[in-house]
Short mmCIF file of C-alpha atoms (C1' of nucleotides) in Angstrom, two decimals:
data_model
loop_
_atom_site.label_atom_id
_atom_site.label_comp_id
_atom_site.label_asym_id
_atom_site.label_seq_id
_atom_site.Cartn_x
_atom_site.Cartn_y
_atom_site.Cartn_z
CA MET M 16 44.54 6.08 59.36
CA THR M 17 46.73 9.06 58.51
CA GLY M 18 47.34 9.08 54.80
CA GLY M 19 50.94 10.28 54.75
CA LYS M 20 54.12 8.50 55.75
CA VAL M 21 54.31 7.60 59.37
CA GLU M 22 57.94 8.15 60.28
CA ARG M 23 57.75 7.75 64.05
CA LYS M 24 60.27 9.57 66.20
CA ARG M 25 62.20 11.50 63.64
CA ARG M 26 64.58 14.21 64.68
CA MET M 27 63.40 17.60 63.44
CA PRO M 28 64.71 21.13 63.16
CA ARG M 29 63.10 23.58 65.56
CA ALA M 30 60.85 25.39 63.09
CA GLU M 31 59.34 22.19 61.79
CA ARG M 32 58.83 20.78 65.27
CA GLU M 33 57.13 23.98 66.38
CA ARG M 34 54.69 23.78 63.49
CA GLN M 35 53.92 20.17 64.33
CA MET M 36 53.38 21.00 68.00
CA MET M 37 51.01 23.82 67.16
CA ALA M 38 49.03 21.60 64.80
CA VAL M 39 48.68 18.91 67.46
CA ALA M 40 47.88 21.44 70.19
CA GLU M 41 45.22 23.16 68.08
CA GLU M 42 43.47 19.85 67.62
CA ILE M 43 43.70 18.76 71.25
CA PHE M 44 42.68 22.15 72.65
CA ALA M 45 39.72 22.39 70.30
CA ASP M 46 38.61 18.80 70.93
CA ARG M 47 38.96 18.50 74.69
CA GLY M 48 39.08 22.09 75.80
CA TYR M 49 42.05 23.84 77.32
CA LEU M 50 41.70 22.44 80.82
CA ALA M 51 41.24 18.82 79.85
CA ALA M 52 44.17 18.91 77.45
CA SER M 53 47.35 17.75 79.16
CA MET M 54 50.82 18.71 78.08
CA ASP M 55 51.97 15.12 78.51
CA ASP M 56 49.36 13.97 75.99
CA ILE M 57 50.31 16.65 73.49
CA ALA M 58 53.97 15.77 73.87
CA GLU M 59 53.27 12.09 73.35
CA LEU M 60 51.25 12.75 70.20
CA CYS M 61 54.22 14.71 68.88
CA GLY M 62 56.49 11.75 69.63
CA VAL M 63 58.54 13.93 71.94
CA SER M 64 58.93 14.53 75.67
CA LYS M 65 57.23 17.35 77.55
CA PRO M 66 60.22 19.59 78.25
CA MET M 67 60.59 20.14 74.50
CA ILE M 68 57.30 21.99 74.40
CA TYR M 69 58.36 24.11 77.35
CA GLU M 70 61.65 24.78 75.61
CA TYR M 71 59.85 26.15 72.58
CA PHE M 72 56.68 27.75 73.98
CA GLY M 73 57.44 28.45 77.62
CA SER M 74 54.13 27.38 79.13
CA LYS M 75 50.79 25.82 78.39
CA GLU M 76 49.27 29.24 77.94
CA GLY M 77 52.17 30.18 75.67
CA LEU M 78 51.35 27.26 73.42
CA LEU M 79 47.71 28.31 73.30
CA VAL M 80 48.65 31.90 72.54
CA ALA M 81 50.82 30.75 69.64
CA CYS M 82 47.89 28.78 68.21
CA ILE M 83 45.51 31.69 68.59
CA ARG M 84 47.95 34.16 67.09
CA GLN M 85 48.36 31.96 64.03
CA ALA M 86 44.61 31.64 63.56
CA ARG M 87 44.19 35.37 64.06
CA THR M 88 46.82 36.15 61.44
CA GLU M 89 45.18 33.83 58.93
CA LEU M 90 41.76 35.34 59.53
CA ALA M 91 43.02 38.88 59.16
CA LYS M 92 44.82 37.91 55.95
CA ALA M 93 41.75 36.22 54.46
CA THR M 94 39.37 39.10 55.18
CA THR M 95 41.80 41.83 54.19
CA GLU M 96 42.62 40.22 50.87
CA SER M 97 38.98 39.60 50.07
CA VAL M 98 38.22 43.31 50.12
CA VAL M 99 40.77 44.54 47.60
CA GLY M 100 39.26 45.66 44.33
CA SER M 101 35.84 46.48 45.73
CA THR M 102 34.15 49.42 44.05
CA SER M 103 31.82 50.44 46.86
CA ALA M 104 31.64 50.34 50.63
CA GLU M 105 28.71 47.98 50.46
CA GLU M 106 30.58 45.57 48.26
CA ALA M 107 33.65 45.77 50.48
CA LEU M 108 31.63 44.98 53.59
CA ARG M 109 29.81 42.13 51.92
CA ARG M 110 32.98 40.58 50.56
CA GLY M 111 34.64 40.84 53.94
CA LEU M 112 31.68 39.16 55.58
CA VAL M 113 31.66 36.32 53.09
CA ALA M 114 35.39 35.74 53.59
CA PHE M 115 34.85 35.77 57.33
CA PHE M 116 32.09 33.18 57.29
CA GLU M 117 34.04 31.00 54.89
CA PHE M 118 37.01 31.10 57.21
CA THR M 119 34.99 30.09 60.23
CA ASP M 120 33.62 27.15 58.30
CA THR M 121 36.84 25.85 56.77
CA HIS M 122 39.01 26.50 59.82
CA ARG M 123 36.60 25.26 62.44
CA ARG M 124 39.22 24.09 64.89
CA ALA M 125 41.13 27.34 64.75
CA TRP M 126 37.95 29.34 64.99
CA SER M 127 36.64 27.45 67.97
CA LEU M 128 39.90 28.21 69.74
CA MET M 129 39.27 31.92 69.28
CA LEU M 130 35.53 31.99 69.70
CA ARG M 131 34.66 29.50 72.38
CA SER M 132 37.44 31.31 74.17
CA GLU M 133 39.05 28.28 75.46
CA ALA M 134 41.22 31.23 76.25
CA ALA M 135 39.52 33.70 78.53
CA VAL M 136 39.86 31.18 81.27
CA ALA M 137 43.35 30.20 80.35
CA GLY M 138 44.96 33.39 81.52
CA PRO M 139 45.58 37.04 80.80
CA ALA M 140 47.92 36.53 77.86
CA ALA M 141 45.51 34.28 75.98
CA ALA M 142 42.56 36.53 76.75
CA ALA M 143 44.52 39.53 75.53
CA GLU M 144 45.36 37.74 72.30
CA ILE M 145 41.70 37.04 71.62
CA GLU M 146 40.59 40.54 72.47
CA ALA M 147 43.30 41.89 70.19
CA GLY M 148 41.79 39.86 67.37
CA ARG M 149 38.37 41.35 67.96
CA GLN M 150 39.80 44.83 68.26
CA GLU M 151 41.56 44.34 64.95
CA GLN M 152 38.22 43.58 63.30
CA VAL M 153 36.63 46.59 64.96
CA GLU M 154 39.36 48.87 63.62
CA ILE M 155 38.95 47.52 60.10
CA ASP M 156 35.20 48.05 60.16
CA LEU M 157 35.57 51.45 61.74
CA ALA M 158 37.94 52.58 59.00
CA LEU M 159 35.52 51.32 56.38
CA PHE M 160 32.56 53.16 57.90
CA LYS M 161 34.57 56.31 58.42
CA ALA M 162 35.50 56.35 54.76
CA PHE M 163 31.92 55.84 53.69
CA LEU M 164 30.23 58.09 56.23
CA PRO M 165 32.71 60.84 57.11
CA ASP M 166 30.03 63.08 58.64
CA ALA M 167 28.44 60.60 61.05
CA PRO M 168 29.25 61.02 64.75
CA HIS M 169 32.30 59.04 65.74
CA GLN M 170 30.51 57.34 68.62
CA ASP M 171 27.82 56.03 66.29
CA LEU M 172 30.39 54.50 64.00
CA GLU M 173 32.26 52.93 66.87
CA ALA M 174 29.07 51.40 68.18
CA ALA M 175 28.27 50.18 64.67
CA ALA M 176 31.67 48.52 64.37
CA GLN M 177 31.19 46.75 67.69
CA ILE M 178 27.75 45.62 66.56
CA VAL M 179 29.09 44.13 63.35
CA VAL M 180 31.86 42.25 65.12
CA GLY M 181 29.51 40.87 67.77
CA ALA M 182 26.89 39.91 65.22
CA CYS M 183 29.53 38.16 63.09
CA GLU M 184 30.74 36.09 65.98
CA ARG M 185 27.35 34.91 67.01
CA LEU M 186 26.09 34.39 63.48
CA SER M 187 29.16 32.33 62.64
CA LEU M 188 28.32 29.89 65.42
CA TRP M 189 24.81 29.50 64.11
CA TYR M 190 25.96 29.29 60.51
CA VAL M 191 28.45 26.46 60.96
CA ASN M 192 25.67 24.36 62.44
CA GLN M 193 23.30 24.99 59.53
CA ASP M 194 24.30 22.72 56.70
CA GLU M 195 22.01 24.32 54.18
CA VAL M 196 23.26 27.86 54.71
CA THR M 197 26.21 29.12 52.65
CA ALA M 198 28.71 31.80 53.61
CA GLU M 199 27.11 34.11 51.03
CA GLN M 200 23.71 33.65 52.62
CA ALA M 201 25.07 34.31 56.09
CA ALA M 202 26.67 37.49 54.81
CA ASP M 203 23.37 38.38 53.12
CA HIS M 204 21.43 38.01 56.34
CA LEU M 205 23.81 40.34 58.05
CA MET M 206 23.81 42.88 55.21
CA ARG M 207 20.03 42.94 55.09
CA ALA M 208 19.72 43.38 58.84
CA LEU M 209 22.37 46.06 59.09
CA TRP M 210 22.95 47.93 55.88
CA THR M 211 19.96 50.24 55.74
CA GLY M 212 20.50 51.12 59.37
CA LEU M 213 24.16 51.79 58.86
CA SER M 214 23.77 53.88 55.75
CA SER M 215 20.99 55.95 57.32
CA MET M 216 23.41 57.21 59.92
CA VAL M 217 24.56 59.86 57.53
CA GLU M 218 21.26 61.65 57.95
CA ASN M 219 21.33 61.68 61.72
CA MET D 7 36.90 48.13 105.28
CA THR D 8 33.73 46.10 104.99
CA GLY D 9 30.88 48.22 106.21
CA GLY D 10 28.68 45.57 107.86
CA LYS D 11 29.23 43.59 111.01
CA VAL D 12 32.16 41.30 110.89
CA GLU D 13 31.06 38.22 112.79
CA ARG D 14 33.95 35.89 112.02
CA LYS D 15 33.34 32.17 111.95
CA ARG D 16 29.67 31.95 112.65
CA ARG D 17 27.84 28.70 112.16
CA MET D 18 25.24 29.00 109.38
CA PRO D 19 22.36 26.98 108.00
CA ARG D 20 23.04 25.46 104.61
CA ALA D 21 20.97 27.86 102.50
CA GLU D 22 22.63 30.91 103.95
CA ARG D 23 26.12 29.41 103.64
CA GLU D 24 25.44 28.53 100.01
CA ARG D 25 24.46 32.09 99.24
CA GLN D 26 27.59 33.38 100.93
CA MET D 27 29.78 30.94 99.04
CA MET D 28 28.27 31.94 95.71
CA ALA D 29 28.77 35.62 96.48
CA VAL D 30 32.42 35.07 97.36
CA ALA D 31 32.98 32.78 94.38
CA GLU D 32 31.41 35.22 91.94
CA GLU D 33 33.81 37.90 93.10
CA ILE D 34 36.90 35.70 93.04
CA PHE D 35 36.10 34.12 89.68
CA ALA D 36 35.38 37.50 88.11
CA ASP D 37 38.49 39.13 89.59
CA ARG D 38 41.14 36.47 89.05
CA GLY D 39 39.60 34.28 86.40
CA TYR D 40 38.48 30.71 86.86
CA LEU D 41 41.89 29.09 86.67
CA ALA D 42 43.67 31.41 89.06
CA ALA D 43 40.90 31.15 91.63
CA SER D 44 41.69 28.44 94.15
CA MET D 45 39.08 26.60 96.16
CA ASP D 46 41.23 26.95 99.27
CA ASP D 47 41.14 30.74 98.92
CA ILE D 48 37.40 30.82 98.43
CA ALA D 49 36.92 28.57 101.44
CA GLU D 50 39.12 30.75 103.59
CA LEU D 51 37.27 33.92 102.58
CA CYS D 52 34.06 32.19 103.64
CA GLY D 53 35.64 31.38 106.98
CA VAL D 54 35.13 27.70 106.33
CA SER D 55 37.17 24.70 105.18
CA LYS D 56 37.32 23.45 101.62
CA PRO D 57 35.30 20.24 101.98
CA MET D 58 32.24 22.32 102.86
CA ILE D 59 32.16 23.77 99.35
CA TYR D 60 32.46 20.30 97.87
CA GLU D 61 29.67 19.14 100.15
CA TYR D 62 27.36 21.82 98.78
CA PHE D 63 28.46 22.26 95.15
CA GLY D 64 30.23 19.04 94.23
CA SER D 65 33.14 20.52 92.29
CA LYS D 66 34.81 23.75 91.24
CA GLU D 67 32.88 23.70 88.00
CA GLY D 68 29.69 23.05 89.97
CA LEU D 69 30.28 26.18 91.97
CA LEU D 70 30.85 28.18 88.80
CA VAL D 71 27.72 26.75 87.21
CA ALA D 72 25.68 27.77 90.24
CA CYS D 73 27.00 31.34 89.96
CA ILE D 74 26.27 31.49 86.24
CA ARG D 75 22.81 30.05 86.64
CA GLN D 76 21.94 32.66 89.20
CA ALA D 77 23.17 35.49 86.98
CA ARG D 78 21.30 34.03 84.04
CA THR D 79 18.07 33.85 86.00
CA GLU D 80 18.42 37.45 87.13
CA LEU D 81 19.11 38.65 83.59
CA ALA D 82 16.17 36.79 82.13
CA LYS D 83 13.93 38.19 84.87
CA ALA D 84 15.07 41.76 84.31
CA THR D 85 14.63 41.72 80.54
CA THR D 86 11.34 39.84 80.59
CA GLU D 87 9.77 42.18 83.13
CA SER D 88 10.95 45.27 81.26
CA VAL D 89 8.92 44.34 78.21
CA VAL D 90 5.47 43.97 79.76
CA GLY D 91 3.07 46.72 78.83
CA SER D 92 4.76 47.62 75.56
CA THR D 93 2.36 48.76 72.86
CA SER D 94 4.52 47.91 69.83
CA ALA D 95 7.23 45.51 68.78
CA GLU D 96 9.67 48.35 68.41
CA GLU D 97 8.99 49.58 71.92
CA ALA D 98 9.28 46.07 73.31
CA LEU D 99 12.64 45.52 71.65
CA ARG D 100 13.96 48.87 72.77
CA ARG D 101 12.84 48.35 76.37
CA GLY D 102 14.37 44.91 76.44
CA LEU D 103 17.66 46.29 75.14
CA VAL D 104 17.74 49.07 77.72
CA ALA D 105 17.08 46.59 80.52
CA PHE D 106 19.82 44.37 79.16
CA PHE D 107 22.43 47.10 79.05
CA GLU D 108 21.46 48.32 82.50
CA PHE D 109 21.88 44.83 83.85
CA THR D 110 25.34 44.43 82.35
CA ASP D 111 26.35 47.71 83.94
CA THR D 112 24.96 47.18 87.42
CA HIS D 113 25.87 43.50 87.66
CA ARG D 114 29.32 43.71 86.14
CA ARG D 115 30.78 40.84 88.08
CA ALA D 116 27.94 38.51 87.23
CA TRP D 117 28.02 39.60 83.62
CA SER D 118 31.73 39.14 83.22
CA LEU D 119 31.27 35.58 84.47
CA MET D 120 28.87 34.90 81.63
CA LEU D 121 30.48 36.96 78.93
CA ARG D 122 34.20 36.60 79.31
CA SER D 123 33.27 32.95 79.48
CA GLU D 124 35.47 32.18 82.33
CA ALA D 125 33.36 29.18 81.59
CA ALA D 126 33.97 27.77 78.15
CA VAL D 127 37.30 26.59 79.36
CA ALA D 128 36.04 25.42 82.68
CA GLY D 129 34.24 22.42 81.33
CA PRO D 130 31.22 21.16 79.43
CA ALA D 131 28.69 21.87 82.16
CA ALA D 132 29.69 25.51 82.53
CA ALA D 133 29.85 26.02 78.78
CA ALA D 134 26.40 24.50 78.41
CA GLU D 135 25.04 26.81 81.08
CA ILE D 136 26.34 29.85 79.21
CA GLU D 137 25.10 28.69 75.85
CA ALA D 138 21.70 28.01 77.41
CA GLY D 139 21.61 31.64 78.51
CA ARG D 140 22.30 32.85 74.99
CA GLN D 141 19.79 30.46 73.50
CA GLU D 142 17.19 31.76 75.93
CA GLN D 143 17.76 35.28 74.60
CA VAL D 144 17.59 34.03 71.02
CA GLU D 145 14.23 32.37 71.71
CA ILE D 146 12.82 35.53 73.26
CA ASP D 147 13.91 37.65 70.29
CA LEU D 148 12.69 35.09 67.83
CA ALA D 149 9.25 35.02 69.41
CA LEU D 150 9.14 38.81 69.27
CA PHE D 151 10.09 38.95 65.61
CA LYS D 152 7.73 36.15 64.71
CA ALA D 153 4.85 38.05 66.28
CA PHE D 154 5.75 41.23 64.43
CA LEU D 155 6.71 39.72 61.09
CA PRO D 156 4.66 36.54 60.72
CA ASP D 157 5.28 36.34 56.97
CA ALA D 158 9.06 36.64 56.94
CA PRO D 159 11.04 33.44 56.22
CA HIS D 160 11.85 31.58 59.41
CA GLN D 161 15.55 31.38 58.58
CA ASP D 162 15.75 35.16 58.23
CA LEU D 163 14.23 35.67 61.64
CA GLU D 164 16.50 33.13 63.23
CA ALA D 165 19.54 34.82 61.76
CA ALA D 166 18.20 38.16 62.94
CA ALA D 167 17.80 36.86 66.48
CA GLN D 168 21.36 35.56 66.49
CA ILE D 169 22.57 38.91 65.19
CA VAL D 170 20.81 40.81 67.95
CA VAL D 171 22.19 38.56 70.68
CA GLY D 172 25.72 38.75 69.30
CA ALA D 173 25.54 42.49 68.84
CA CYS D 174 24.22 42.92 72.38
CA GLU D 175 27.06 40.96 73.87
CA ARG D 176 29.74 42.86 72.09
CA LEU D 177 28.13 46.25 72.49
CA SER D 178 27.72 45.66 76.22
CA LEU D 179 31.47 45.21 76.57
CA TRP D 180 32.10 48.48 74.78
CA TYR D 181 29.35 50.25 76.65
CA VAL D 182 30.52 49.44 80.18
CA ASN D 183 33.88 50.97 79.31
CA GLN D 184 32.36 54.23 78.02
CA ASP D 185 31.45 56.34 81.02
CA GLU D 186 29.55 58.90 79.03
CA VAL D 187 27.24 56.44 77.32
CA THR D 188 23.96 55.51 79.01
CA ALA D 189 22.01 52.28 78.65
CA GLU D 190 19.38 54.18 76.65
CA GLN D 191 22.00 55.41 74.21
CA ALA D 192 23.48 51.95 73.78
CA ALA D 193 20.00 50.62 73.06
CA ASP D 194 19.51 53.50 70.63
CA HIS D 195 22.65 52.67 68.71
CA LEU D 196 21.46 49.12 68.27
CA MET D 197 17.94 50.13 67.29
CA ARG D 198 19.23 52.58 64.70
CA ALA D 199 21.63 50.07 63.21
CA LEU D 200 19.14 47.23 63.13
CA TRP D 201 15.55 48.33 63.14
CA THR D 202 15.08 49.47 59.55
CA GLY D 203 16.82 46.32 58.37
CA LEU D 204 14.70 44.10 60.54
CA SER D 205 11.41 45.69 59.67
CA SER D 206 12.18 45.60 55.94
CA MET D 207 12.27 41.82 56.07
CA VAL D 208 8.56 41.76 55.68
CA GLU D 209 8.93 42.85 52.07
CA ASN D 210 11.39 40.16 51.18
"C1'" DG W 4 89.92 10.24 62.69
"C1'" DA W 5 89.78 12.77 67.35
"C1'" DG W 6 87.99 16.72 69.52
"C1'" DT W 7 84.31 20.01 70.49
"C1'" DC W 8 80.21 22.49 70.20
"C1'" DA W 9 75.28 22.98 69.78
"C1'" DA W 10 70.72 21.55 68.78
"C1'" DG W 11 67.52 18.29 69.81
"C1'" DC W 12 66.11 15.37 73.14
"C1'" DT W 13 65.32 12.59 77.76
"C1'" DT W 14 64.66 10.95 82.65
"C1'" DA W 15 63.30 12.00 86.93
"C1'" DC W 16 62.09 14.96 89.73
"C1'" DT W 17 59.09 19.33 92.60
"C1'" DC W 18 54.96 21.66 93.82
"C1'" DT W 19 50.40 23.47 93.51
"C1'" DG W 20 45.75 22.80 93.77
"C1'" DA W 21 41.42 19.78 92.94
"C1'" DG W 22 39.09 16.45 95.21
"C1'" DT W 23 38.18 12.91 99.37
"C1'" DA W 24 38.06 9.75 103.62
"C1'" DG W 25 36.89 9.70 108.02
"C1'" DG W 26 36.19 11.92 112.20
"C1'" DT W 27 34.59 15.95 115.51
"C1'" DT W 28 31.49 19.59 117.37
"C1'" DA W 29 27.28 21.60 118.57
"C1'" DC W 30 22.39 22.25 117.94
"C1'" DT W 31 17.74 20.07 118.14
"C1'" DT W 32 14.23 16.95 119.84
"C1'" DG W 33 12.10 13.37 122.50
"C1'" DC I 29 20.55 13.65 129.03
"C1'" DA I 30 20.63 10.30 125.05
"C1'" DA I 31 20.41 10.19 120.29
"C1'" DG I 32 20.44 11.92 115.94
"C1'" DT I 33 21.83 14.92 112.51
"C1'" DA I 34 23.57 19.22 110.28
"C1'" DA I 35 27.64 21.81 110.10
"C1'" DC I 36 32.24 21.50 110.19
"C1'" DC I 37 37.38 20.01 110.39
"C1'" DT I 38 42.18 17.69 109.75
"C1'" DA I 39 44.86 15.26 106.97
"C1'" DC I 40 45.39 13.04 103.33
"C1'" DT I 41 45.67 11.32 97.62
"C1'" DC I 42 46.57 12.29 93.01
"C1'" DA I 43 46.94 14.52 88.47
"C1'" DG I 44 49.21 17.56 85.88
"C1'" DA I 45 52.08 22.02 85.15
"C1'" DG I 46 56.57 23.19 85.22
"C1'" DT I 47 61.97 22.31 85.94
"C1'" DA I 48 66.95 20.61 86.78
"C1'" DA I 49 70.38 18.25 84.99
"C1'" DG I 50 72.28 15.60 81.80
"C1'" DC I 51 72.48 12.47 77.40
"C1'" DT I 52 72.83 11.90 72.05
"C1'" DT I 53 73.78 12.91 67.39
"C1'" DG I 54 75.42 15.20 63.74
"C1'" DA I 55 78.23 18.92 61.72
"C1'" DC I 56 82.34 21.26 61.55
"C1'" DT I 57 87.29 22.09 62.63
"C1'" DC I 58 92.25 20.68 62.85
#
DNA sequence: GAGTCAAGCTTACTCTGAGTAGGTTACTTG
DNA sequence: CAAGTAACCTACTCAGAGTAAGCTTGACTC
């Protein structure tokens, strides 16, 4: 089944074991949902006993938070890097959108952890982690708009940033279920729907 | 504290007891989150023992689903009714948006149940109930766009509907935390950001 | 090699909270 | 008032999160 070597029950240094646990947890959480995932099962799949997970992550929610934080970091990295070298605000936004949709497609498990908010229900720490991720995106968009439209009312730009983030989330769900739609097309849809409206704000 | 009569431990017919249970549950779920809410606590606040809730709702998730379904029905009713009598697509969309934002403000508890998806984690039935609510909104928007832009590619309109629903969700969260923003203004922000883009689709 | 320290790991619990079996009370109707 | 049923209760089971206390293995001194 698994291509690599099997090596059951090896002793591992902490860092490596933590990575393995997070990989297993991400899969189990995404597959079964947070509630239905049991720590005993996760431990067994790691070839290790339950207290080890508690030793390293503190609690079930702590394990989930670690998974979410990792996904969040990767997403922020992917979108941020995609924007460098853009020569216009429009290009920057479009590139960011494409990177975002690509991420949600290639990292489906990680994304479903953040989006389907297996978290909101999990507890305050997990919910906060998710909301922080969204807020991060809002700040990025806001900075972009502010640079492009310095004279537009602040409230308008804030609302616009919220709109983009919300639209991205929802559109990503739709997009990953449409086989014939590419990340570029998803980004295009969003640009077409939003861009004229956004750029017209300067005249308001 | 509570304004009305107290009447502790009255016997009630099923329908009335169910309504009371849902009201209590909505509050507890919204306040503490699904996980932290215990069925024993809800039962006690109803002045009744736990098996009664199981008799009427089957499970904890069943109780949550009932709460969500009620909120969903109310939201659909409010937005649908707000649109009747509109003389243009633009007016219909704007009215629907205003009704939506008003609902999220006046029914905060109900809305937070649906939005913060205290549900996705709860289980498949609750998640399905939430997704059904979103899909309902998508269908409504899609029908509206289709009527106004019969020649635009279907995929474009579908994407547009998803965008509107996603943007609404996110913007509603922002809006309920901004005291100085009215429902009309929130709807305005969305219309300004989206309308020109949407209506230009006809030329594509 | 013997001693010792720590990191990685385990067994065997406790305790909370969802869900249930089986019985009791009180209102209605003939 | 007998009988039936709707509303309700006490007292459990059971799964799964979280923990206490100790075992094992390898590396590093002397």
